[in-house]
Amino acid sequence: MTETTPSLRPRPRLRFAPSPTGSLHVGGARTALFNWLYARHYDGDMLLRVEDTDKARSTEESTRAIFEGLLWLGLSWNEEVVYQGANLERHQRDALAMLETGAAYRCFCTPEELEQRRSEAQAARESFKYDRRCDRLPAEEVARRVAGGDPYVIRFRIPEGSTEWDDMVHETISFPNKDLDDFVILRSNGTPIYNLAVVSDDIAMGITVVMRGDDHISNTPKQILLYRALGAEPPTFAHLPMIHGMDGKKLSKRHGATAVGDYQHQGLLPGAMLNFLALLGWSPGGDREVMTMDEMITLFTPDGLQRKAAIFDPKKLEWMNGQHLSRVPLAELEPRVTPAMMEAGYVDEAIVDSRGEWYMSLLDLLRVRARTIDDIVRQAGPYFPGTIEYDAEAVANNWKERSSAADILEAAKEALAGDSAWDAGTLEAILRGLAESLGISAGKIFQPLRVALTGLTVSPGIFEVLVAQGRELALRRLSDAIGWLRRNP
Ligand code: GLU
């Protein structure tokens, strides 16, 4: 048998179909990403459908928040956005078409009658299923009741047998049809039931692959039956695992920030968020974790999709952000950090413009130890003119003997005050030379110096700190520290 060459394979068409009843959450963003990655990997399209048929719960504000979240993540969609609510007429036409072919029937049972039968079944400890009594109504009676204006719903008649599909994640899933109820497809007010709207739209949009959360597995047999009744080929399904919090329970507000917008406003890098989301239910194999978008596109195949629930670990997200912070091109990082640096009062447009090269190298220095943009800003103080605080622990550990610390700093200040070059190599030579002439280890100079320059026990390499501060500021920090030590013996 010859395999179809890729160019002859139909372009896959996927869709992300959020209900606009809240902002874009981690689960939705993960689903959008997987659809997007699949579409990109197989050179297909991902469409966006807003499932706004639930008028009471859908809001324009949510729709906007979803667009904004997707755009922030860079998950663009192909073609015009489809609004499910605008397709009411087609949904109705499809329901009527199934009436015509006999795949569906009118049901005149009132909600009260159904409720009564349901409670009777419950009392008898039987599961309730519609008993098809309206399917047995003679055609004349149906015609008479329709003409008389009796309200009715349209029900789908579940055929005999079983319904199965080859799920991309779960392999074969099979449902005995006897477990399915003759479900309503069109309400008495003419509005479609969810499963009909989804199938009608997916057919109209030419969707070939449906990827969604596995909470939809129970809808799938009904949807497959609808496809067949409408004479359409069902798509391939992939049901993605649920996302749980660290406590193993389904992710919810209790677990803290779950809206994508929250992370956007915290200054998370979209690339880190995408990378983190990609690992919620997919693995590229091996222990590979940190990936760029292009790498994810290349690696994203269904064999990496996982069944077991994914765990949302906020610490891992922060770690991932740290990984991306130190890898993204500086030019991409800078516009994300600068607003926060401005807000903290460290820089303004003039500094960013006039000392651009210096500013970029400072960001490059600070990002190494940062997991968030805030971490970068938090570490930035020592490199700008304002005074710094000395961390109590740093003082206790590295300025233990105040007067000898002050002496060492005096000596360092003197050694650095000349007009030698101000680069890491020269500075290292000067300070190591000083240690030698004082007959002490280099660490005995570096540690007190670090506290003087940054107020902290941990910082970038001491020579890099000196270079980033520049001679003038570094010497001033040394004088300040000496003054402090002398005042607090
Ligand atoms: N609107 C549905 C949801 O938000 C998606 C349905 C689907 O993907 O088929 O869960």
Coordinates of C-alpha atoms and ligand atoms in Angstrom, one line a residue:
M1 CA 0.0 0.0 0.0
T2 CA 1.3 3.4 -0.8
E3 CA 1.1 6.1 1.8
T4 CA -0.5 9.3 0.9
T5 CA 2.2 11.9 0.3
P6 CA 1.9 14.9 2.7
S7 CA 1.0 17.3 -0.1
L8 CA -2.1 15.2 -0.9
R9 CA -3.2 14.9 2.6
P10 CA -6.0 17.4 3.3
R11 CA -5.0 20.4 5.4
P12 CA -6.3 19.7 8.9
R13 CA -8.8 22.2 10.2
L14 CA -9.1 22.7 13.9
R15 CA -11.0 25.1 16.1
F16 CA -10.9 26.5 19.5
A17 CA -14.5 27.0 20.7
P18 CA -14.6 28.8 24.0
S19 CA -17.9 29.8 25.8
P20 CA -17.6 33.4 26.6
T21 CA -18.8 33.1 30.2
G22 CA -15.6 34.3 31.9
S23 CA -12.0 35.2 31.1
L24 CA -9.6 32.9 29.3
H25 CA -8.5 30.4 31.9
V26 CA -5.5 28.1 32.0
G27 CA -7.6 25.1 30.8
G28 CA -9.0 27.0 27.8
A29 CA -5.6 28.4 27.0
R30 CA -4.1 24.9 27.1
T31 CA -6.8 23.6 24.7
A32 CA -6.3 26.6 22.4
L33 CA -2.5 26.0 22.4
F34 CA -2.8 22.3 21.6
N35 CA -5.1 23.0 18.7
W36 CA -2.8 25.7 17.5
L37 CA 0.3 23.5 17.8
Y38 CA -1.4 20.7 15.9
A39 CA -2.5 23.1 13.2
R40 CA 1.0 24.6 12.8
H41 CA 2.8 21.2 12.9
Y42 CA 0.6 19.7 10.2
D43 CA 0.3 22.9 8.2
G44 CA -3.4 23.3 8.9
D45 CA -5.7 26.0 10.1
M46 CA -7.0 26.8 13.5
L47 CA -10.3 28.7 13.6
L48 CA -12.0 30.5 16.5
R49 CA -15.6 29.9 17.4
V50 CA -17.3 31.8 20.2
E51 CA -20.0 29.6 21.6
D52 CA -22.3 32.3 22.7
T53 CA -25.6 30.5 22.5
D54 CA -26.1 30.7 26.2
K55 CA -27.3 34.3 26.1
A56 CA -27.8 34.5 29.9
R57 CA -24.2 33.7 30.7
S58 CA -22.3 35.0 27.6
T59 CA -20.9 38.5 27.8
E60 CA -19.0 40.7 25.4
E61 CA -16.6 41.4 28.1
S62 CA -15.6 37.7 28.3
T63 CA -15.3 37.6 24.5
R64 CA -12.9 40.5 24.6
A65 CA -10.9 38.9 27.5
I66 CA -10.6 35.7 25.5
F67 CA -9.4 37.5 22.4
E68 CA -6.9 39.5 24.5
G69 CA -5.6 36.4 26.2
L70 CA -5.1 34.6 22.9
L71 CA -3.4 37.6 21.3
W72 CA -1.1 38.0 24.3
L73 CA -0.1 34.4 24.0
G74 CA 0.3 34.8 20.2
L75 CA -2.3 32.2 19.4
S76 CA -3.7 33.7 16.3
W77 CA -6.5 32.1 14.4
N78 CA -7.3 31.8 10.7
E79 CA -10.4 33.2 9.0
E80 CA -13.1 35.3 10.6
V81 CA -14.3 34.6 14.1
V82 CA -17.4 32.4 14.0
Y83 CA -20.2 33.4 16.5
Q84 CA -22.3 30.4 17.2
G85 CA -25.3 32.5 18.1
A86 CA -25.4 33.9 14.5
N87 CA -25.9 30.4 13.1
L88 CA -29.3 29.8 14.6
E89 CA -31.0 29.3 11.3
R90 CA -28.6 26.7 10.2
H91 CA -29.0 24.9 13.5
Q92 CA -32.7 24.9 13.0
R93 CA -32.4 23.7 9.4
D94 CA -30.2 20.8 10.5
A95 CA -32.7 19.8 13.1
L96 CA -35.5 19.9 10.5
A97 CA -33.4 17.9 8.1
M98 CA -33.1 15.2 10.7
L99 CA -36.9 15.3 11.1
E100 CA -37.3 14.8 7.4
T101 CA -35.0 11.8 7.2
G102 CA -36.6 10.3 10.3
A103 CA -33.4 10.5 12.4
A104 CA -35.4 12.7 14.8
Y105 CA -38.9 13.1 15.9
R106 CA -41.2 15.7 17.5
C107 CA -41.9 15.3 21.2
F108 CA -44.9 17.0 22.8
C109 CA -44.3 15.8 26.4
T110 CA -44.3 18.8 28.7
P111 CA -41.5 19.6 31.2
E112 CA -44.0 18.8 34.0
E113 CA -44.8 15.4 32.6
L114 CA -41.2 14.6 32.1
E115 CA -40.3 15.7 35.6
Q116 CA -43.0 13.5 37.0
R117 CA -41.7 10.5 35.1
R118 CA -38.2 11.3 36.2
S119 CA -39.2 11.3 39.9
E120 CA -41.1 8.1 39.5
A121 CA -38.1 6.5 38.0
Q122 CA -36.0 7.8 40.8
A123 CA -38.4 6.5 43.4
A124 CA -38.2 3.1 41.8
R125 CA -34.4 3.4 41.7
E126 CA -34.3 3.2 38.0
S127 CA -32.4 5.4 35.7
F128 CA -34.6 7.7 33.7
K129 CA -34.7 7.5 30.0
Y130 CA -37.2 9.1 27.7
D131 CA -39.6 6.3 26.8
R132 CA -40.2 7.3 23.2
R133 CA -43.9 7.7 23.6
C134 CA -44.0 10.6 21.1
D135 CA -42.1 8.6 18.6
R136 CA -45.1 6.2 18.4
L137 CA -47.6 8.9 17.8
P138 CA -49.5 8.4 14.5
A139 CA -48.5 10.9 11.8
E140 CA -52.0 12.4 11.7
E141 CA -51.9 13.2 15.4
V142 CA -48.6 14.8 15.1
A143 CA -49.8 16.9 12.2
R144 CA -53.0 17.9 14.1
R145 CA -51.0 18.9 17.2
V146 CA -48.5 20.9 15.2
A147 CA -51.3 22.7 13.3
G148 CA -53.0 23.4 16.7
G149 CA -49.9 25.1 17.9
D150 CA -48.9 22.6 20.6
P151 CA -45.4 23.2 21.7
Y152 CA -42.9 20.5 21.0
V153 CA -39.2 19.8 21.1
I154 CA -37.2 17.8 18.5
R155 CA -35.6 14.7 19.8
F156 CA -32.8 12.7 18.2
R157 CA -33.6 9.0 17.9
I158 CA -30.6 7.0 19.2
P159 CA -30.1 4.0 16.9
E160 CA -29.3 0.5 18.1
G161 CA -25.8 -0.7 18.5
S162 CA -22.8 1.1 19.8
T163 CA -20.8 4.2 18.9
E164 CA -17.1 4.2 19.0
W165 CA -14.2 6.3 17.8
D166 CA -10.4 6.1 17.8
D167 CA -9.5 8.9 20.1
M168 CA -6.0 10.4 19.5
V169 CA -5.4 10.3 23.3
H170 CA -7.5 7.4 24.6
E171 CA -7.4 5.1 21.6
T172 CA -10.7 3.3 21.1
I173 CA -13.6 4.6 23.1
S174 CA -16.9 2.7 22.8
F175 CA -20.3 3.6 24.2
P176 CA -23.3 1.2 24.0
N177 CA -26.1 3.2 22.5
K178 CA -28.6 1.8 24.9
D179 CA -27.0 4.0 27.5
L180 CA -27.9 7.1 25.6
D181 CA -31.2 8.9 25.8
D182 CA -33.2 10.2 22.9
F183 CA -31.8 13.7 23.6
V184 CA -33.4 16.9 22.6
I185 CA -31.7 18.7 19.7
L186 CA -34.1 21.7 19.3
R187 CA -36.0 23.3 22.2
S188 CA -39.7 24.3 22.0
N189 CA -38.6 27.9 21.5
G190 CA -36.6 26.9 18.4
T191 CA -33.1 27.2 20.0
P192 CA -30.6 24.3 19.5
I193 CA -29.2 22.2 22.2
Y194 CA -25.4 22.5 22.7
N195 CA -24.5 19.2 20.9
L196 CA -26.5 20.1 17.8
A197 CA -25.0 23.6 17.6
V198 CA -21.4 22.2 17.9
V199 CA -21.9 19.6 15.3
S200 CA -23.7 21.8 12.9
D201 CA -21.0 24.4 13.2
D202 CA -18.1 22.0 13.0
I203 CA -19.6 20.5 9.8
A204 CA -20.1 24.0 8.3
M205 CA -16.6 25.1 9.3
G206 CA -15.1 21.9 7.8
I207 CA -13.4 20.9 11.0
T208 CA -11.4 17.7 10.7
V209 CA -9.8 17.4 14.1
V210 CA -11.6 18.3 17.4
M211 CA -9.3 18.7 20.4
R212 CA -10.9 19.5 23.7
G213 CA -11.0 18.7 27.4
D214 CA -11.9 15.1 28.3
D215 CA -14.9 16.4 30.2
H216 CA -16.5 16.4 26.7
I217 CA -16.1 12.6 26.2
S218 CA -19.7 11.9 27.2
N219 CA -20.9 14.4 24.5
T220 CA -18.8 12.7 21.7
P221 CA -21.0 9.6 21.0
K222 CA -24.1 11.9 20.7
Q223 CA -22.1 14.2 18.4
I224 CA -20.9 11.3 16.2
L225 CA -24.4 10.1 15.8
L226 CA -25.5 13.6 14.8
Y227 CA -22.7 13.8 12.2
R228 CA -23.9 10.5 10.7
A229 CA -27.5 11.5 10.7
L230 CA -26.5 14.7 8.9
G231 CA -24.6 12.7 6.3
A232 CA -21.2 14.0 7.4
E233 CA -18.0 12.3 8.3
P234 CA -17.1 12.8 12.0
P235 CA -13.8 14.4 12.6
T236 CA -10.9 12.9 14.5
F237 CA -11.2 13.5 18.2
A238 CA -8.5 14.1 20.8
H239 CA -9.7 14.5 24.4
L240 CA -7.1 16.2 26.5
P241 CA -6.7 15.4 30.2
M242 CA -8.1 17.7 32.9
I243 CA -5.9 20.0 34.8
H244 CA -5.7 19.6 38.5
G245 CA -4.2 21.7 41.2
M246 CA -1.4 20.6 43.5
D247 CA -4.0 18.9 45.8
G248 CA -5.1 16.7 43.0
K249 CA -8.5 18.4 42.7
K250 CA -9.8 19.9 39.5
L251 CA -8.3 23.3 38.9
S252 CA -10.5 26.1 40.2
K253 CA -10.3 29.6 41.7
R254 CA -9.4 28.0 45.0
H255 CA -6.0 27.3 43.5
G256 CA -5.1 31.0 43.1
A257 CA -4.6 32.8 39.8
T258 CA -6.0 30.6 37.0
A259 CA -6.9 33.4 34.5
V260 CA -4.4 34.0 31.8
G261 CA -4.9 37.7 32.2
D262 CA -3.6 37.5 35.8
Y263 CA -0.3 36.2 34.6
Q264 CA -0.1 38.8 31.8
H265 CA -0.5 41.5 34.4
Q266 CA 2.1 40.0 36.7
G267 CA 4.5 40.4 33.8
L268 CA 5.0 36.8 32.9
L269 CA 6.5 36.1 29.6
P270 CA 4.0 34.7 27.1
G271 CA 6.6 32.3 25.8
A272 CA 7.0 30.9 29.3
M273 CA 3.3 30.6 29.8
L274 CA 3.0 28.7 26.5
N275 CA 5.8 26.4 27.3
F276 CA 4.3 25.7 30.7
L277 CA 0.8 25.1 29.2
A278 CA 2.2 22.8 26.5
L279 CA 3.5 20.4 29.2
L280 CA 0.0 20.1 30.7
G281 CA -1.0 17.0 28.9
W282 CA 1.8 16.7 26.4
S283 CA 5.4 15.7 26.5
P284 CA 7.9 16.0 23.7
G285 CA 9.7 12.9 25.1
G286 CA 12.8 12.5 27.2
D287 CA 13.1 15.0 29.9
R288 CA 13.0 18.0 27.6
E289 CA 11.0 20.8 29.1
V290 CA 12.2 24.3 28.0
M291 CA 11.2 25.0 24.5
T292 CA 10.6 28.0 22.2
M293 CA 7.4 28.2 20.2
D294 CA 9.1 27.0 17.1
E295 CA 10.6 24.0 18.9
M296 CA 7.1 23.1 20.2
I297 CA 5.6 23.3 16.8
T298 CA 8.3 20.9 15.4
L299 CA 7.9 18.5 18.3
F300 CA 4.1 18.5 18.7
T301 CA 2.7 15.2 17.6
P302 CA -0.1 13.2 19.0
D303 CA 2.1 10.5 20.4
G304 CA 3.2 12.9 23.1
L305 CA -0.4 13.5 24.3
Q306 CA -1.1 12.1 27.7
R307 CA -4.1 10.7 29.4
K308 CA -3.4 11.3 33.1
A309 CA -4.6 14.5 34.6
A310 CA -2.0 17.3 34.4
I311 CA -0.9 19.1 37.5
F312 CA -0.8 22.8 37.6
D313 CA 2.2 23.8 39.7
P314 CA 2.6 27.5 40.1
K315 CA 6.2 27.1 41.2
K316 CA 7.0 25.3 38.0
L317 CA 5.4 28.2 36.1
E318 CA 7.7 30.6 37.9
W319 CA 10.7 28.4 37.2
M320 CA 9.7 28.2 33.6
N321 CA 9.5 32.0 33.4
G322 CA 13.0 32.2 34.9
Q323 CA 14.3 29.9 32.1
H324 CA 12.7 32.0 29.4
L325 CA 13.7 35.3 31.1
S326 CA 17.4 34.3 30.7
R327 CA 16.9 33.0 27.1
V328 CA 14.7 35.4 25.2
P329 CA 16.5 38.0 23.0
L330 CA 17.2 41.1 25.1
A331 CA 15.4 43.2 22.6
E332 CA 12.3 41.2 23.4
L333 CA 12.8 41.4 27.1
E334 CA 13.5 45.1 27.3
P335 CA 10.0 46.5 26.4
R336 CA 8.5 44.1 29.0
V337 CA 10.8 45.2 31.8
T338 CA 11.1 48.9 31.2
P339 CA 7.5 49.9 32.2
A340 CA 8.1 48.2 35.6
M341 CA 11.5 49.9 35.9
M342 CA 9.8 53.2 35.1
E343 CA 7.1 52.6 37.7
A344 CA 9.8 51.8 40.3
G345 CA 11.4 55.2 39.4
Y346 CA 14.7 53.8 38.2
V347 CA 14.6 54.9 34.6
D348 CA 12.8 57.2 32.3
E349 CA 12.8 57.4 28.5
A350 CA 15.9 59.6 28.5
I351 CA 18.0 57.1 30.4
V352 CA 16.8 54.2 28.2
D353 CA 17.7 56.3 25.1
S354 CA 20.9 57.8 26.2
R355 CA 22.4 54.9 28.1
G356 CA 20.8 52.2 26.0
E357 CA 23.8 49.9 25.8
W358 CA 24.5 50.2 29.5
Y359 CA 20.8 49.6 30.3
M360 CA 20.7 46.5 28.1
S361 CA 23.8 45.0 29.7
L362 CA 22.3 45.7 33.2
L363 CA 19.1 43.8 32.2
D364 CA 21.3 41.0 30.9
L365 CA 23.1 40.9 34.2
L366 CA 19.9 41.0 36.4
R367 CA 17.9 38.5 34.5
V368 CA 20.1 35.6 35.3
R369 CA 18.9 35.5 38.9
A370 CA 15.3 36.4 38.2
R371 CA 12.2 34.3 37.8
T372 CA 9.9 37.2 37.3
I373 CA 10.1 40.7 35.9
D374 CA 9.5 41.9 39.5
D375 CA 12.7 40.0 40.5
I376 CA 14.6 42.0 37.9
V377 CA 13.2 45.3 39.3
R378 CA 13.8 44.2 42.9
Q379 CA 17.5 43.7 42.2
A380 CA 18.0 46.9 40.2
G381 CA 18.3 49.4 43.1
P382 CA 22.1 49.1 43.6
Y383 CA 22.8 50.1 40.0
F384 CA 21.0 53.4 40.3
P385 CA 21.9 56.5 42.3
G386 CA 19.5 56.2 45.3
T387 CA 20.8 54.8 48.6
I388 CA 20.5 51.2 49.4
E389 CA 19.6 49.2 52.5
Y390 CA 22.0 46.8 54.0
D391 CA 20.4 43.4 54.5
A392 CA 20.7 42.4 58.2
E393 CA 21.9 38.9 57.4
A394 CA 24.4 40.2 55.0
V395 CA 25.7 42.6 57.6
A396 CA 25.8 39.9 60.3
N397 CA 27.7 37.5 58.0
N398 CA 30.0 39.6 56.0
W399 CA 30.6 42.7 58.1
K400 CA 31.1 40.8 61.3
E401 CA 34.0 42.9 62.5
R402 CA 33.0 46.3 61.6
S403 CA 36.3 48.1 61.8
S404 CA 38.3 45.6 59.9
A405 CA 35.5 45.5 57.3
A406 CA 35.7 49.3 57.1
D407 CA 39.5 49.1 56.7
I408 CA 39.2 46.6 53.9
L409 CA 36.6 48.7 52.1
E410 CA 38.9 51.8 52.5
A411 CA 41.7 49.9 50.9
A412 CA 39.5 48.7 48.1
K413 CA 38.2 52.2 47.5
E414 CA 41.7 53.5 47.3
A415 CA 42.7 50.8 44.9
L416 CA 39.7 51.4 42.6
A417 CA 39.9 55.2 42.8
G418 CA 42.7 55.6 40.2
D419 CA 42.1 56.0 36.5
S420 CA 42.7 52.4 35.5
A421 CA 40.3 50.9 32.9
W422 CA 37.0 49.9 34.3
D423 CA 36.4 46.5 33.0
A424 CA 36.0 43.1 34.6
G425 CA 39.5 41.9 33.8
T426 CA 41.2 45.0 35.1
L427 CA 39.0 45.1 38.2
E428 CA 39.7 41.5 39.0
A429 CA 43.5 42.1 38.7
I430 CA 43.3 45.1 41.0
L431 CA 41.3 43.4 43.7
R432 CA 43.2 40.2 43.7
G433 CA 46.4 42.2 43.8
L434 CA 45.0 44.0 46.8
A435 CA 44.2 40.8 48.6
E436 CA 47.7 39.6 48.0
S437 CA 49.3 42.7 49.3
L438 CA 47.0 42.6 52.4
G439 CA 47.9 38.9 52.9
I440 CA 44.2 37.9 52.9
S441 CA 42.1 35.6 50.7
A442 CA 40.3 37.3 47.8
G443 CA 36.9 36.2 49.4
K444 CA 37.7 38.4 52.4
I445 CA 37.5 41.4 50.1
F446 CA 34.8 40.3 47.7
Q447 CA 32.1 39.5 50.4
P448 CA 32.3 42.8 52.4
L449 CA 32.5 44.5 49.0
R450 CA 29.4 42.8 47.8
V451 CA 27.5 44.0 50.8
A452 CA 28.8 47.6 50.3
L453 CA 27.8 47.7 46.7
T454 CA 24.5 45.8 46.7
G455 CA 23.5 45.5 50.4
L456 CA 23.0 41.8 49.8
T457 CA 24.9 38.5 50.2
V458 CA 23.9 37.2 46.8
S459 CA 24.4 39.2 43.6
P460 CA 25.9 38.8 40.1
G461 CA 29.7 38.4 40.1
I462 CA 31.4 41.2 41.9
F463 CA 33.3 42.5 38.9
E464 CA 30.2 42.6 36.8
V465 CA 28.5 44.5 39.6
L466 CA 31.3 47.0 39.6
V467 CA 31.2 47.4 35.9
A468 CA 27.5 47.9 35.8
Q469 CA 27.6 50.5 38.6
G470 CA 30.5 52.4 37.0
R471 CA 33.4 53.9 38.9
E472 CA 31.6 56.9 40.3
L473 CA 28.6 55.1 41.8
A474 CA 30.7 52.2 43.1
L475 CA 33.1 54.5 44.9
R476 CA 30.1 56.4 46.4
R477 CA 28.7 53.1 47.6
L478 CA 32.0 52.3 49.2
S479 CA 32.1 55.6 51.0
D480 CA 28.6 55.2 52.2
A481 CA 29.4 51.7 53.6
I482 CA 32.5 52.9 55.3
G483 CA 30.5 55.7 56.9
W484 CA 27.9 53.3 58.0
L485 CA 30.4 50.9 59.5
R486 CA 32.2 53.7 61.3
R487 CA 29.0 55.0 62.7
N488 CA 27.8 51.6 63.9
P489 CA 30.9 50.0 65.4
Ligands
GLU1 N1 -17.6 25.5 24.3 C1 -17.0 24.3 24.8 C2 -16.3 24.6 26.1 O1 -15.9 25.7 26.3 C3 -16.1 23.6 23.8 C4 -16.8 22.6 23.0 C5 -15.9 21.9 22.1 O2 -14.7 22.1 22.0 O3 -16.5 21.0 21.4 O4 -16.0 23.7 26.8

